[in-house]
Amino acid sequence: MNKEYLSGKNIIVCGATGGIGEACVIALADYGAKVILAGRNKAKLKAVQDKITTNTESHCVAVINFADEDNIDSEVKRIFNEHGEIHGLVYAAGDAILKPLRKTTRDDFRKLAEINAFAAFSFVKSITKLKKNKVGSISFVLISSVMGTLGERCKVSYCASKGAIVSAVKAVSLEIADKGHRINSVSPGIVETDLVKEMMEEFPEDMKQNIYDMHPLGTGKPEDVAEVCSFLLSDKSKWITGTDILIDGGYSAR
């Protein structure tokens, strides 16, 4: 892809300090976008910002409490007022809980719904409400999971929250299409982030091998997801909306 095909676009990346979020930050900057790194920890956001090697002076960070809708709304307005039109968003923030259903509580469902789904759509709502944001087409990309459609043992609350993204994206796409805006979700399989690597270290060898065997092309890299997100944020994908793209190395084909 052309190294400048996102040139002139201001894109917010939520969850910029996570493995997929960080990869998106680097890829989007490399493709010419101005990236606003959003998250809860300023020091960690700055550390990711320092890894950007393209147009280093143009990017910035925004400390936002994703559990506070009013804070999201005010920060989106501040970003617009200080940095100009918002052309796109990647929502890569998220959390997981590993529990069987018999031990899963309503609070578990609420916790994951808040960070994995509710906050994502709060950002979409706040950005689309900006009356002075005269962008012809805003592209929203929300990170779901292959488990949002296929399920997995001991991840009922996680699967529910990620499934909510996939289904709600379809509904939202119909509401914003008349303004030319687009929204899609991306559902990765197992991606080799630091968090996943730490988790895998706790598993016995036979369980690790089983996970690898479930991905015919092997487990993925954060960059694999970032490249698809970059495409969806570009004008090259201008006729794609309301869909979920599986990036899972063949996991869902089994």
PDB file of C-alpha atoms in Angstrom:
ATOM      1  CA  MET A   1       0.000   0.000   0.000  1.00  0.00           C
ATOM      2  CA  ASN A   2       1.081   3.560  -0.648  1.00  0.00           C
ATOM      3  CA  LYS A   3       2.944   4.903   2.375  1.00  0.00           C
ATOM      4  CA  GLU A   4       0.926   8.113   2.259  1.00  0.00           C
ATOM      5  CA  TYR A   5      -2.557   6.726   1.704  1.00  0.00           C
ATOM      6  CA  LEU A   6      -3.766   7.944   5.113  1.00  0.00           C
ATOM      7  CA  SER A   7      -2.068  11.313   4.765  1.00  0.00           C
ATOM      8  CA  GLY A   8      -4.120  14.205   6.143  1.00  0.00           C
ATOM      9  CA  LYS A   9      -6.309  12.002   8.339  1.00  0.00           C
ATOM     10  CA  ASN A  10      -6.605  12.473  12.105  1.00  0.00           C
ATOM     11  CA  ILE A  11      -7.272   9.098  13.722  1.00  0.00           C
ATOM     12  CA  ILE A  12      -7.899   8.264  17.380  1.00  0.00           C
ATOM     13  CA  VAL A  13      -6.573   4.931  18.638  1.00  0.00           C
ATOM     14  CA  CYS A  14      -8.192   3.835  21.907  1.00  0.00           C
ATOM     15  CA  GLY A  15      -6.261   1.293  23.915  1.00  0.00           C
ATOM     16  CA  ALA A  16      -3.063   2.515  22.259  1.00  0.00           C
ATOM     17  CA  THR A  17      -0.789   0.851  24.821  1.00  0.00           C
ATOM     18  CA  GLY A  18      -2.056  -2.699  24.179  1.00  0.00           C
ATOM     19  CA  GLY A  19      -0.417  -5.011  21.654  1.00  0.00           C
ATOM     20  CA  ILE A  20      -2.931  -4.479  18.834  1.00  0.00           C
ATOM     21  CA  GLY A  21      -3.452  -0.814  19.716  1.00  0.00           C
ATOM     22  CA  GLU A  22       0.270  -0.093  19.615  1.00  0.00           C
ATOM     23  CA  ALA A  23       0.646  -1.873  16.283  1.00  0.00           C
ATOM     24  CA  CYS A  24      -2.208   0.239  14.897  1.00  0.00           C
ATOM     25  CA  VAL A  25      -0.532   3.429  16.122  1.00  0.00           C
ATOM     26  CA  ILE A  26       2.721   2.566  14.360  1.00  0.00           C
ATOM     27  CA  ALA A  27       1.041   1.416  11.140  1.00  0.00           C
ATOM     28  CA  LEU A  28      -1.282   4.422  10.886  1.00  0.00           C
ATOM     29  CA  ALA A  29       1.591   6.833  11.470  1.00  0.00           C
ATOM     30  CA  ASP A  30       3.672   5.036   8.850  1.00  0.00           C
ATOM     31  CA  TYR A  31       0.808   5.450   6.374  1.00  0.00           C
ATOM     32  CA  GLY A  32       0.767   9.212   6.955  1.00  0.00           C
ATOM     33  CA  ALA A  33      -2.024   9.678   9.504  1.00  0.00           C
ATOM     34  CA  LYS A  34      -1.837  11.969  12.513  1.00  0.00           C
ATOM     35  CA  VAL A  35      -2.521   9.655  15.465  1.00  0.00           C
ATOM     36  CA  ILE A  36      -4.137  10.592  18.769  1.00  0.00           C
ATOM     37  CA  LEU A  37      -3.151   7.899  21.267  1.00  0.00           C
ATOM     38  CA  ALA A  38      -5.941   7.451  23.828  1.00  0.00           C
ATOM     39  CA  GLY A  39      -5.769   5.503  27.075  1.00  0.00           C
ATOM     40  CA  ARG A  40      -5.700   5.753  30.856  1.00  0.00           C
ATOM     41  CA  ASN A  41      -1.960   5.894  31.565  1.00  0.00           C
ATOM     42  CA  LYS A  42      -0.118   8.950  30.286  1.00  0.00           C
ATOM     43  CA  ALA A  43       3.366   7.507  30.848  1.00  0.00           C
ATOM     44  CA  LYS A  44       2.555   4.355  28.880  1.00  0.00           C
ATOM     45  CA  LEU A  45       0.952   6.382  26.101  1.00  0.00           C
ATOM     46  CA  LYS A  46       4.054   8.554  25.859  1.00  0.00           C
ATOM     47  CA  ALA A  47       6.224   5.441  25.683  1.00  0.00           C
ATOM     48  CA  VAL A  48       4.253   4.205  22.664  1.00  0.00           C
ATOM     49  CA  GLN A  49       4.311   7.671  21.096  1.00  0.00           C
ATOM     50  CA  ASP A  50       8.116   7.648  21.361  1.00  0.00           C
ATOM     51  CA  LYS A  51       8.197   4.542  19.144  1.00  0.00           C
ATOM     52  CA  ILE A  52       6.674   6.439  16.209  1.00  0.00           C
ATOM     53  CA  THR A  53       9.308   7.322  13.624  1.00  0.00           C
ATOM     54  CA  THR A  54       7.109   9.084  11.044  1.00  0.00           C
ATOM     55  CA  ASN A  55       6.133  12.778  11.418  1.00  0.00           C
ATOM     56  CA  THR A  56       6.997  12.480  15.097  1.00  0.00           C
ATOM     57  CA  GLU A  57       5.936  16.019  16.021  1.00  0.00           C
ATOM     58  CA  SER A  58       2.357  15.672  14.761  1.00  0.00           C
ATOM     59  CA  HIS A  59       1.084  12.900  17.059  1.00  0.00           C
ATOM     60  CA  CYS A  60      -0.300  13.381  20.562  1.00  0.00           C
ATOM     61  CA  VAL A  61      -1.782  11.558  23.561  1.00  0.00           C
ATOM     62  CA  ALA A  62      -5.143  11.875  25.325  1.00  0.00           C
ATOM     63  CA  VAL A  63      -5.740  10.496  28.820  1.00  0.00           C
ATOM     64  CA  ILE A  64      -9.361   9.320  28.970  1.00  0.00           C
ATOM     65  CA  ASN A  65     -11.418   7.351  31.472  1.00  0.00           C
ATOM     66  CA  PHE A  66     -13.236   4.880  29.223  1.00  0.00           C
ATOM     67  CA  ALA A  67     -15.716   4.061  32.002  1.00  0.00           C
ATOM     68  CA  ASP A  68     -16.936   7.680  32.108  1.00  0.00           C
ATOM     69  CA  GLU A  69     -19.122   8.635  29.151  1.00  0.00           C
ATOM     70  CA  ASP A  70     -19.016  12.328  30.048  1.00  0.00           C
ATOM     71  CA  ASN A  71     -15.217  12.233  30.079  1.00  0.00           C
ATOM     72  CA  ILE A  72     -15.201  10.531  26.688  1.00  0.00           C
ATOM     73  CA  ASP A  73     -17.525  13.186  25.294  1.00  0.00           C
ATOM     74  CA  SER A  74     -15.509  16.113  26.676  1.00  0.00           C
ATOM     75  CA  GLU A  75     -12.192  14.648  25.516  1.00  0.00           C
ATOM     76  CA  VAL A  76     -13.504  14.012  22.012  1.00  0.00           C
ATOM     77  CA  LYS A  77     -14.582  17.673  21.844  1.00  0.00           C
ATOM     78  CA  ARG A  78     -11.174  18.771  23.155  1.00  0.00           C
ATOM     79  CA  ILE A  79      -9.347  16.646  20.572  1.00  0.00           C
ATOM     80  CA  PHE A  80     -11.478  18.155  17.812  1.00  0.00           C
ATOM     81  CA  ASN A  81     -10.964  21.732  19.052  1.00  0.00           C
ATOM     82  CA  GLU A  82      -7.196  21.312  19.433  1.00  0.00           C
ATOM     83  CA  HIS A  83      -6.321  19.038  16.525  1.00  0.00           C
ATOM     84  CA  GLY A  84      -9.022  19.534  13.929  1.00  0.00           C
ATOM     85  CA  GLU A  85     -11.357  17.194  12.100  1.00  0.00           C
ATOM     86  CA  ILE A  86     -11.565  13.573  13.190  1.00  0.00           C
ATOM     87  CA  HIS A  87     -11.464  11.152  10.271  1.00  0.00           C
ATOM     88  CA  GLY A  88     -11.376   7.805  12.031  1.00  0.00           C
ATOM     89  CA  LEU A  89     -11.244   5.740  15.196  1.00  0.00           C
ATOM     90  CA  VAL A  90      -9.765   2.391  16.188  1.00  0.00           C
ATOM     91  CA  TYR A  91     -11.182   0.999  19.423  1.00  0.00           C
ATOM     92  CA  ALA A  92      -8.674  -1.582  20.644  1.00  0.00           C
ATOM     93  CA  ALA A  93      -9.191  -1.274  24.403  1.00  0.00           C
ATOM     94  CA  GLY A  94     -10.461  -4.355  26.186  1.00  0.00           C
ATOM     95  CA  ASP A  95     -10.232  -6.871  28.985  1.00  0.00           C
ATOM     96  CA  ALA A  96     -10.989 -10.551  29.571  1.00  0.00           C
ATOM     97  CA  ILE A  97     -12.211 -12.757  32.414  1.00  0.00           C
ATOM     98  CA  LEU A  98     -11.636 -16.512  32.487  1.00  0.00           C
ATOM     99  CA  LYS A  99     -14.400 -18.205  34.485  1.00  0.00           C
ATOM    100  CA  PRO A 100     -16.889 -21.016  33.889  1.00  0.00           C
ATOM    101  CA  LEU A 101     -20.532 -19.946  33.797  1.00  0.00           C
ATOM    102  CA  ARG A 102     -21.214 -21.341  37.277  1.00  0.00           C
ATOM    103  CA  LYS A 103     -18.699 -18.851  38.708  1.00  0.00           C
ATOM    104  CA  THR A 104     -19.463 -15.924  36.412  1.00  0.00           C
ATOM    105  CA  THR A 105     -21.270 -13.028  38.092  1.00  0.00           C
ATOM    106  CA  ARG A 106     -23.361 -10.171  36.775  1.00  0.00           C
ATOM    107  CA  ASP A 107     -20.519  -7.867  37.741  1.00  0.00           C
ATOM    108  CA  ASP A 108     -18.247  -9.857  35.404  1.00  0.00           C
ATOM    109  CA  PHE A 109     -20.676  -9.246  32.550  1.00  0.00           C
ATOM    110  CA  ARG A 110     -20.967  -5.550  33.447  1.00  0.00           C
ATOM    111  CA  LYS A 111     -17.211  -5.046  33.741  1.00  0.00           C
ATOM    112  CA  LEU A 112     -16.455  -6.493  30.312  1.00  0.00           C
ATOM    113  CA  ALA A 113     -19.464  -4.891  28.670  1.00  0.00           C
ATOM    114  CA  GLU A 114     -18.316  -1.482  29.946  1.00  0.00           C
ATOM    115  CA  ILE A 115     -14.759  -1.652  28.593  1.00  0.00           C
ATOM    116  CA  ASN A 116     -15.193  -3.951  25.586  1.00  0.00           C
ATOM    117  CA  ALA A 117     -18.441  -2.596  24.135  1.00  0.00           C
ATOM    118  CA  PHE A 118     -20.126   0.350  25.880  1.00  0.00           C
ATOM    119  CA  ALA A 119     -17.068   2.612  25.760  1.00  0.00           C
ATOM    120  CA  ALA A 120     -16.493   1.841  22.091  1.00  0.00           C
ATOM    121  CA  PHE A 121     -19.950   3.039  21.120  1.00  0.00           C
ATOM    122  CA  SER A 122     -19.647   6.060  23.414  1.00  0.00           C
ATOM    123  CA  PHE A 123     -16.694   7.171  21.285  1.00  0.00           C
ATOM    124  CA  VAL A 124     -18.652   6.563  18.086  1.00  0.00           C
ATOM    125  CA  LYS A 125     -21.591   8.539  19.448  1.00  0.00           C
ATOM    126  CA  SER A 126     -19.437  11.453  20.607  1.00  0.00           C
ATOM    127  CA  ILE A 127     -17.586  11.727  17.300  1.00  0.00           C
ATOM    128  CA  THR A 128     -20.692  11.511  15.121  1.00  0.00           C
ATOM    129  CA  LYS A 129     -22.367  14.211  17.250  1.00  0.00           C
ATOM    130  CA  LEU A 130     -19.640  16.767  16.459  1.00  0.00           C
ATOM    131  CA  LYS A 131     -21.586  19.214  14.302  1.00  0.00           C
ATOM    132  CA  LYS A 132     -18.485  21.101  13.187  1.00  0.00           C
ATOM    133  CA  ASN A 133     -16.674  17.941  12.124  1.00  0.00           C
ATOM    134  CA  LYS A 134     -17.309  18.337   8.396  1.00  0.00           C
ATOM    135  CA  VAL A 135     -15.535  15.155   7.318  1.00  0.00           C
ATOM    136  CA  GLY A 136     -17.316  13.553   4.367  1.00  0.00           C
ATOM    137  CA  SER A 137     -16.756  10.043   5.661  1.00  0.00           C
ATOM    138  CA  ILE A 138     -15.609   8.947   9.108  1.00  0.00           C
ATOM    139  CA  SER A 139     -14.458   5.341   9.453  1.00  0.00           C
ATOM    140  CA  PHE A 140     -14.806   3.499  12.766  1.00  0.00           C
ATOM    141  CA  VAL A 141     -13.010   0.193  13.391  1.00  0.00           C
ATOM    142  CA  LEU A 142     -13.844  -1.728  16.565  1.00  0.00           C
ATOM    143  CA  ILE A 143     -11.751  -4.693  17.678  1.00  0.00           C
ATOM    144  CA  SER A 144     -13.932  -7.676  18.528  1.00  0.00           C
ATOM    145  CA  SER A 145     -12.728 -11.302  18.637  1.00  0.00           C
ATOM    146  CA  VAL A 146     -13.320 -14.569  16.837  1.00  0.00           C
ATOM    147  CA  MET A 147     -14.862 -15.597  20.160  1.00  0.00           C
ATOM    148  CA  GLY A 148     -17.586 -13.026  19.616  1.00  0.00           C
ATOM    149  CA  THR A 149     -19.122 -15.372  17.051  1.00  0.00           C
ATOM    150  CA  LEU A 150     -17.756 -18.827  17.868  1.00  0.00           C
ATOM    151  CA  GLY A 151     -17.520 -18.925  21.647  1.00  0.00           C
ATOM    152  CA  GLU A 152     -15.065 -20.586  23.998  1.00  0.00           C
ATOM    153  CA  ARG A 153     -15.235 -22.448  27.299  1.00  0.00           C
ATOM    154  CA  CYS A 154     -14.820 -20.321  30.441  1.00  0.00           C
ATOM    155  CA  LYS A 155     -15.153 -17.065  28.491  1.00  0.00           C
ATOM    156  CA  VAL A 156     -18.899 -16.502  28.547  1.00  0.00           C
ATOM    157  CA  SER A 157     -18.716 -12.856  29.698  1.00  0.00           C
ATOM    158  CA  TYR A 158     -15.898 -12.096  27.252  1.00  0.00           C
ATOM    159  CA  CYS A 159     -17.706 -13.747  24.336  1.00  0.00           C
ATOM    160  CA  ALA A 160     -20.895 -11.855  25.202  1.00  0.00           C
ATOM    161  CA  SER A 161     -19.130  -8.482  25.198  1.00  0.00           C
ATOM    162  CA  LYS A 162     -17.303  -9.159  21.938  1.00  0.00           C
ATOM    163  CA  GLY A 163     -20.445 -10.535  20.294  1.00  0.00           C
ATOM    164  CA  ALA A 164     -22.206  -7.310  21.231  1.00  0.00           C
ATOM    165  CA  ILE A 165     -19.707  -5.388  19.130  1.00  0.00           C
ATOM    166  CA  VAL A 166     -20.288  -7.546  16.047  1.00  0.00           C
ATOM    167  CA  SER A 167     -24.076  -7.224  16.172  1.00  0.00           C
ATOM    168  CA  ALA A 168     -24.246  -3.569  17.222  1.00  0.00           C
ATOM    169  CA  VAL A 169     -21.874  -2.539  14.422  1.00  0.00           C
ATOM    170  CA  LYS A 170     -24.507  -3.700  11.926  1.00  0.00           C
ATOM    171  CA  ALA A 171     -27.197  -1.553  13.545  1.00  0.00           C
ATOM    172  CA  VAL A 172     -24.970   1.521  13.849  1.00  0.00           C
ATOM    173  CA  SER A 173     -23.851   1.226  10.225  1.00  0.00           C
ATOM    174  CA  LEU A 174     -27.456   1.763   9.123  1.00  0.00           C
ATOM    175  CA  GLU A 175     -27.807   4.870  11.300  1.00  0.00           C
ATOM    176  CA  ILE A 176     -24.688   6.643  10.062  1.00  0.00           C
ATOM    177  CA  ALA A 177     -24.677   5.631   6.394  1.00  0.00           C
ATOM    178  CA  ASP A 178     -26.785   8.608   5.338  1.00  0.00           C
ATOM    179  CA  LYS A 179     -23.915  10.865   6.451  1.00  0.00           C
ATOM    180  CA  GLY A 180     -21.410   8.806   4.495  1.00  0.00           C
ATOM    181  CA  HIS A 181     -19.823   7.361   7.640  1.00  0.00           C
ATOM    182  CA  ARG A 182     -18.749   3.733   7.992  1.00  0.00           C
ATOM    183  CA  ILE A 183     -18.261   1.307  10.867  1.00  0.00           C
ATOM    184  CA  ASN A 184     -16.827  -2.204  10.888  1.00  0.00           C
ATOM    185  CA  SER A 185     -15.481  -4.675  13.393  1.00  0.00           C
ATOM    186  CA  VAL A 186     -12.370  -6.825  13.184  1.00  0.00           C
ATOM    187  CA  SER A 187     -12.271 -10.213  14.918  1.00  0.00           C
ATOM    188  CA  PRO A 188      -8.797 -11.621  15.516  1.00  0.00           C
ATOM    189  CA  GLY A 189      -7.943 -15.121  16.635  1.00  0.00           C
ATOM    190  CA  ILE A 190      -5.034 -15.615  19.048  1.00  0.00           C
ATOM    191  CA  VAL A 191      -2.596 -12.746  18.515  1.00  0.00           C
ATOM    192  CA  GLU A 192       0.880 -12.807  20.045  1.00  0.00           C
ATOM    193  CA  THR A 193       0.634  -9.777  22.307  1.00  0.00           C
ATOM    194  CA  ASP A 194       2.600  -9.485  25.553  1.00  0.00           C
ATOM    195  CA  LEU A 195      -0.593 -10.218  27.488  1.00  0.00           C
ATOM    196  CA  VAL A 196      -1.281 -13.407  25.537  1.00  0.00           C
ATOM    197  CA  LYS A 197       2.336 -14.536  25.855  1.00  0.00           C
ATOM    198  CA  GLU A 198       2.174 -14.110  29.640  1.00  0.00           C
ATOM    199  CA  MET A 199      -1.083 -16.055  29.758  1.00  0.00           C
ATOM    200  CA  MET A 200       0.321 -18.849  27.596  1.00  0.00           C
ATOM    201  CA  GLU A 201       3.274 -19.273  29.938  1.00  0.00           C
ATOM    202  CA  GLU A 202       0.830 -20.437  32.610  1.00  0.00           C
ATOM    203  CA  PHE A 203      -0.619 -23.183  30.388  1.00  0.00           C
ATOM    204  CA  PRO A 204       0.683 -26.755  30.230  1.00  0.00           C
ATOM    205  CA  GLU A 205       2.420 -27.733  26.987  1.00  0.00           C
ATOM    206  CA  ASP A 206      -0.469 -29.852  25.683  1.00  0.00           C
ATOM    207  CA  MET A 207      -2.886 -26.932  26.104  1.00  0.00           C
ATOM    208  CA  LYS A 208      -0.515 -24.563  24.310  1.00  0.00           C
ATOM    209  CA  GLN A 209      -0.159 -27.013  21.425  1.00  0.00           C
ATOM    210  CA  ASN A 210      -3.918 -27.380  21.190  1.00  0.00           C
ATOM    211  CA  ILE A 211      -4.274 -23.592  20.853  1.00  0.00           C
ATOM    212  CA  TYR A 212      -1.639 -23.491  18.120  1.00  0.00           C
ATOM    213  CA  ASP A 213      -3.267 -26.415  16.305  1.00  0.00           C
ATOM    214  CA  MET A 214      -6.584 -24.537  16.219  1.00  0.00           C
ATOM    215  CA  HIS A 215      -4.953 -21.936  13.940  1.00  0.00           C
ATOM    216  CA  PRO A 216      -3.992 -23.636  10.637  1.00  0.00           C
ATOM    217  CA  LEU A 217      -1.782 -20.684   9.653  1.00  0.00           C
ATOM    218  CA  GLY A 218      -0.414 -20.307  13.161  1.00  0.00           C
ATOM    219  CA  THR A 219      -1.122 -17.574  15.668  1.00  0.00           C
ATOM    220  CA  GLY A 220      -1.117 -13.978  14.480  1.00  0.00           C
ATOM    221  CA  LYS A 221       1.020 -10.904  15.041  1.00  0.00           C
ATOM    222  CA  PRO A 222      -0.399  -7.513  16.114  1.00  0.00           C
ATOM    223  CA  GLU A 223       0.786  -6.136  12.771  1.00  0.00           C
ATOM    224  CA  ASP A 224      -1.523  -8.551  10.935  1.00  0.00           C
ATOM    225  CA  VAL A 225      -4.515  -6.886  12.580  1.00  0.00           C
ATOM    226  CA  ALA A 226      -3.123  -3.367  12.201  1.00  0.00           C
ATOM    227  CA  GLU A 227      -2.817  -3.720   8.428  1.00  0.00           C
ATOM    228  CA  VAL A 228      -6.496  -4.625   8.083  1.00  0.00           C
ATOM    229  CA  CYS A 229      -7.490  -1.741  10.356  1.00  0.00           C
ATOM    230  CA  SER A 230      -5.406   0.630   8.222  1.00  0.00           C
ATOM    231  CA  PHE A 231      -7.220  -0.537   5.099  1.00  0.00           C
ATOM    232  CA  LEU A 232     -10.645  -0.063   6.718  1.00  0.00           C
ATOM    233  CA  LEU A 233      -9.684   3.476   7.762  1.00  0.00           C
ATOM    234  CA  SER A 234      -8.624   4.383   4.237  1.00  0.00           C
ATOM    235  CA  ASP A 235     -10.699   5.478   1.280  1.00  0.00           C
ATOM    236  CA  LYS A 236      -9.787   2.171  -0.399  1.00  0.00           C
ATOM    237  CA  SER A 237     -12.533   0.548   1.703  1.00  0.00           C
ATOM    238  CA  LYS A 238     -15.182   3.199   1.024  1.00  0.00           C
ATOM    239  CA  TRP A 239     -17.864   0.599   0.146  1.00  0.00           C
ATOM    240  CA  ILE A 240     -17.348  -1.571   3.236  1.00  0.00           C
ATOM    241  CA  THR A 241     -19.554  -0.999   6.275  1.00  0.00           C
ATOM    242  CA  GLY A 242     -21.542  -2.969   8.818  1.00  0.00           C
ATOM    243  CA  THR A 243     -19.376  -6.048   8.513  1.00  0.00           C
ATOM    244  CA  ASP A 244     -17.054  -8.128  10.662  1.00  0.00           C
ATOM    245  CA  ILE A 245     -13.714  -9.212   9.257  1.00  0.00           C
ATOM    246  CA  LEU A 246     -12.189 -12.369  10.710  1.00  0.00           C
ATOM    247  CA  ILE A 247      -8.391 -12.359  11.006  1.00  0.00           C
ATOM    248  CA  ASP A 248      -7.769 -15.713  12.610  1.00  0.00           C
ATOM    249  CA  GLY A 249      -5.326 -17.817  10.622  1.00  0.00           C
ATOM    250  CA  GLY A 250      -8.114 -20.220   9.696  1.00  0.00           C
ATOM    251  CA  TYR A 251      -9.447 -20.722  13.245  1.00  0.00           C
ATOM    252  CA  SER A 252     -13.054 -20.182  12.165  1.00  0.00           C
ATOM    253  CA  ALA A 253     -12.714 -22.442   9.107  1.00  0.00           C
ATOM    254  CA  ARG A 254     -12.333 -25.575  11.215  1.00  0.00           C
TER     255      ARG A 254
END
